[in-house]
């Protein structure tokens, strides 16, 4: 029993280490094997996860993927970890940049759910242009009305931003490209996106999605987004 | 595209309120579009030349702004606009005509200020935004517009172009329809070719060749998209019109190329000058390579239907049922349509759902300050029986109002733009000599200390070193020296 508790927490410890892969860690591999083979052990891991306010999203030979059970969890990211002092509009732009990046990698539900379909690598311009072309399409489709700031749709906020700041040397919060770069930087740091091919010229750098991004989108973000969009239509 | 509001039927009911007023909307629009230019002309004397005089003495900013827009328009004729460096260099060249005594740094600085004014750089490159009285509804309304766009071309090189509003400014009060600019550009090119300007003719041919590449790229993009996300590309809406455009393009260009090739051959027999002959040979090569490209385009146009069908076929296979709509085609557009207030409410949850469980980081100093200044909302189920003390939240007003911070930033930027090194104490002395208020001097000291680490610097072109100590009645401590960085 004691050994099982120790191993259960050990597996969670490994799962919390974002850079760790079972391919390079034999203990991690063994614990994953035990999780899948031993019902008592998997129940112990789930109990331990619940105690730590964690939820298990996926288990495979690629590792155990855990997420915070709620925003109050000690393991939940704070928005200030991504960027401090964001205004409401900046927060929306950052969210939309994250979603556009994810949509480039997983454009269809089919692609998201078929693990064998590996997302195609993409450059910063691809993410930026996906977002910009969607904004301009929506702007052409919808009639312009004069509304209070808070009633404007998300695309209208993005349309007001310049596509790029001519003098920005790093990711900044005053252009669409700046938000894309900011989101990308954080997604790389948290192992959701991997830099596939580095380049001195950042426009040539290629990024690809990790399995972790696929799982988070499938299990948490897209169902949540679906609810949000449905709710907004109903209101 | 700026927004000058159309009056809706509902709004027209208030016409009675506005009886007796004349509708001057087009004139108001023209006036407001010029406002960024007027503002620059009004504030130009704020910029010092570093020697006690005004940087803009004898400089006509209206001409510079208009010529910048005209140059960008010219750029759209030969490519997709001009790069930032090209526009700046061109403006600096014009400035040299206006006042030859200015140094290269000062000319560059002026061109930078003019571009900044067109771009609304002082307001973070947001749209220009002004209020006006709308006589049709009897209300004050807001107009927002840009004069320039800075967007990537097909090779991802960022280029400046005038926006529709920029063209209107350029065409002044003629009140032409915006689409007419295309005709202007074409006429300009026709004129160049008629005058036998082979260099320009070469550029024109190159651009036509680029257009063929653009058409090929567009078709390929749609086919790739059809393959990535079957169902998101509709033949009648997306591919059909592109094919028609591509066919028209091929037909028009073939006719034009034939004429140009004939004239090139004719000129080759007449011209003896070696340089002119070289230009003609270069032109001939571009024309040849363009016709190869168009043959490929022709091939892709005829094969597009088959490729599209192949891509669509992948949509007809068994899938797992999840109930979730496709992300790119449905969920993302639906999210973009959500009202900002609702999107803001859900933003934290969406963002946090994307990120994994992470071990909390050790906060740095700025995070600690952010946490200390965070004002939490009062919990609804607050339990009054819990012992404790309620302490009023103390507000710490920002010591430097935005207008002072902005003025100081510009003041320091103008000092640093002259290309010399400055010490903190020298800058404070200069500020006092120029009669800046105590609060402004304090703000200068704060801005300079904040700019000590390169990562936080407000002046990316300068690098700070510690250089002894200083004492003044504003501040005292380590002195900082700011040196210009070596340009790359």
CSV table of N, CA, C and O in Angstrom, one decimal, chain A residues 80 84-85, chain B residues 362-376 393-394 396 446 450 456:
chain,number,residue,atom,x,y,z
A,80,UNK,N,-1.4,36.3,-15.0
A,80,UNK,CA,-0.2,37.2,-14.9
A,80,UNK,C,1.1,36.4,-15.2
A,80,UNK,O,2.1,37.0,-15.5
A,84,UNK,N,1.5,40.4,-17.7
A,84,UNK,CA,0.9,41.2,-16.6
A,84,UNK,C,0.2,42.4,-17.2
A,84,UNK,O,0.5,42.9,-18.3
A,85,UNK,N,-0.7,42.9,-16.3
A,85,UNK,CA,-1.5,44.1,-16.6
A,85,UNK,C,-2.1,44.2,-18.0
A,85,UNK,O,-2.0,45.1,-18.7
B,362,UNK,N,8.5,30.9,-9.0
B,362,UNK,CA,8.9,31.9,-8.0
B,362,UNK,C,8.7,33.3,-8.6
B,362,UNK,O,9.2,33.6,-9.7
B,363,UNK,N,7.9,34.2,-7.9
B,363,UNK,CA,7.6,35.4,-8.5
B,363,UNK,C,8.8,36.4,-8.5
B,363,UNK,O,9.7,36.3,-7.6
B,364,UNK,N,8.9,37.2,-9.6
B,364,UNK,CA,10.0,38.2,-9.6
B,364,UNK,C,9.4,39.5,-8.9
B,364,UNK,O,8.2,39.5,-8.6
B,365,UNK,N,10.3,40.5,-8.8
B,365,UNK,CA,9.9,41.7,-8.1
B,365,UNK,C,8.6,42.3,-8.7
B,365,UNK,O,7.7,42.7,-8.0
B,366,UNK,N,8.6,42.4,-10.1
B,366,UNK,CA,7.4,43.1,-10.7
B,366,UNK,C,6.1,42.3,-10.4
B,366,UNK,O,5.1,42.9,-10.3
B,367,UNK,N,6.3,40.9,-10.4
B,367,UNK,CA,5.0,40.1,-10.1
B,367,UNK,C,4.6,40.4,-8.7
B,367,UNK,O,3.4,40.5,-8.4
B,368,UNK,N,5.5,40.5,-7.7
B,368,UNK,CA,5.1,40.8,-6.3
B,368,UNK,C,4.4,42.1,-6.2
B,368,UNK,O,3.4,42.3,-5.6
B,369,UNK,N,4.9,43.1,-7.0
B,369,UNK,CA,4.3,44.4,-7.0
B,369,UNK,C,2.9,44.3,-7.5
B,369,UNK,O,1.9,44.9,-7.0
B,370,UNK,N,2.7,43.6,-8.6
B,370,UNK,CA,1.4,43.4,-9.3
B,370,UNK,C,0.4,42.7,-8.3
B,370,UNK,O,-0.7,43.1,-8.2
B,371,UNK,N,0.9,41.8,-7.6
B,371,UNK,CA,0.1,41.1,-6.6
B,371,UNK,C,-0.4,42.0,-5.5
B,371,UNK,O,-1.5,42.1,-5.1
B,372,UNK,N,0.6,42.8,-5.0
B,372,UNK,CA,0.3,43.8,-3.9
B,372,UNK,C,-0.7,44.8,-4.4
B,372,UNK,O,-1.5,45.3,-3.5
B,373,UNK,N,-0.7,45.2,-5.6
B,373,UNK,CA,-1.6,46.2,-6.1
B,373,UNK,C,-2.9,45.7,-6.6
B,373,UNK,O,-3.8,46.4,-7.0
B,374,UNK,N,-3.0,44.3,-6.7
B,374,UNK,CA,-4.2,43.7,-7.2
B,374,UNK,C,-5.4,44.0,-6.2
B,374,UNK,O,-5.3,43.8,-5.0
B,375,UNK,N,-6.5,44.4,-6.8
B,375,UNK,CA,-7.7,44.7,-5.9
B,375,UNK,C,-8.7,43.5,-6.1
B,375,UNK,O,-9.2,43.4,-7.2
B,376,UNK,N,-8.9,42.8,-5.1
B,376,UNK,CA,-9.8,41.6,-5.3
B,376,UNK,C,-11.2,42.0,-5.1
B,376,UNK,O,-11.5,42.9,-4.3
B,393,UNK,N,-8.8,49.7,1.5
B,393,UNK,CA,-7.8,49.5,0.4
B,393,UNK,C,-7.2,50.9,0.1
B,393,UNK,O,-7.9,51.8,-0.2
B,394,UNK,N,-5.9,51.0,0.2
B,394,UNK,CA,-5.3,52.3,0.0
B,394,UNK,C,-4.9,52.4,-1.5
B,394,UNK,O,-4.3,51.5,-2.1
B,396,UNK,N,-2.9,54.1,-4.5
B,396,UNK,CA,-1.7,54.8,-4.7
B,396,UNK,C,-1.8,55.4,-6.1
B,396,UNK,O,-1.7,54.7,-7.1
B,446,UNK,N,13.1,58.9,-13.5
B,446,UNK,CA,12.5,57.6,-13.4
B,446,UNK,C,12.6,56.8,-14.7
B,446,UNK,O,13.0,55.6,-14.8
B,450,UNK,N,14.6,53.3,-15.3
B,450,UNK,CA,13.8,52.2,-15.8
B,450,UNK,C,14.4,51.6,-17.1
B,450,UNK,O,14.4,50.4,-17.3
B,456,UNK,N,14.0,46.2,-20.5
B,456,UNK,CA,12.9,47.1,-20.1
B,456,UNK,C,13.1,48.5,-20.7
B,456,UNK,O,12.3,49.4,-20.4
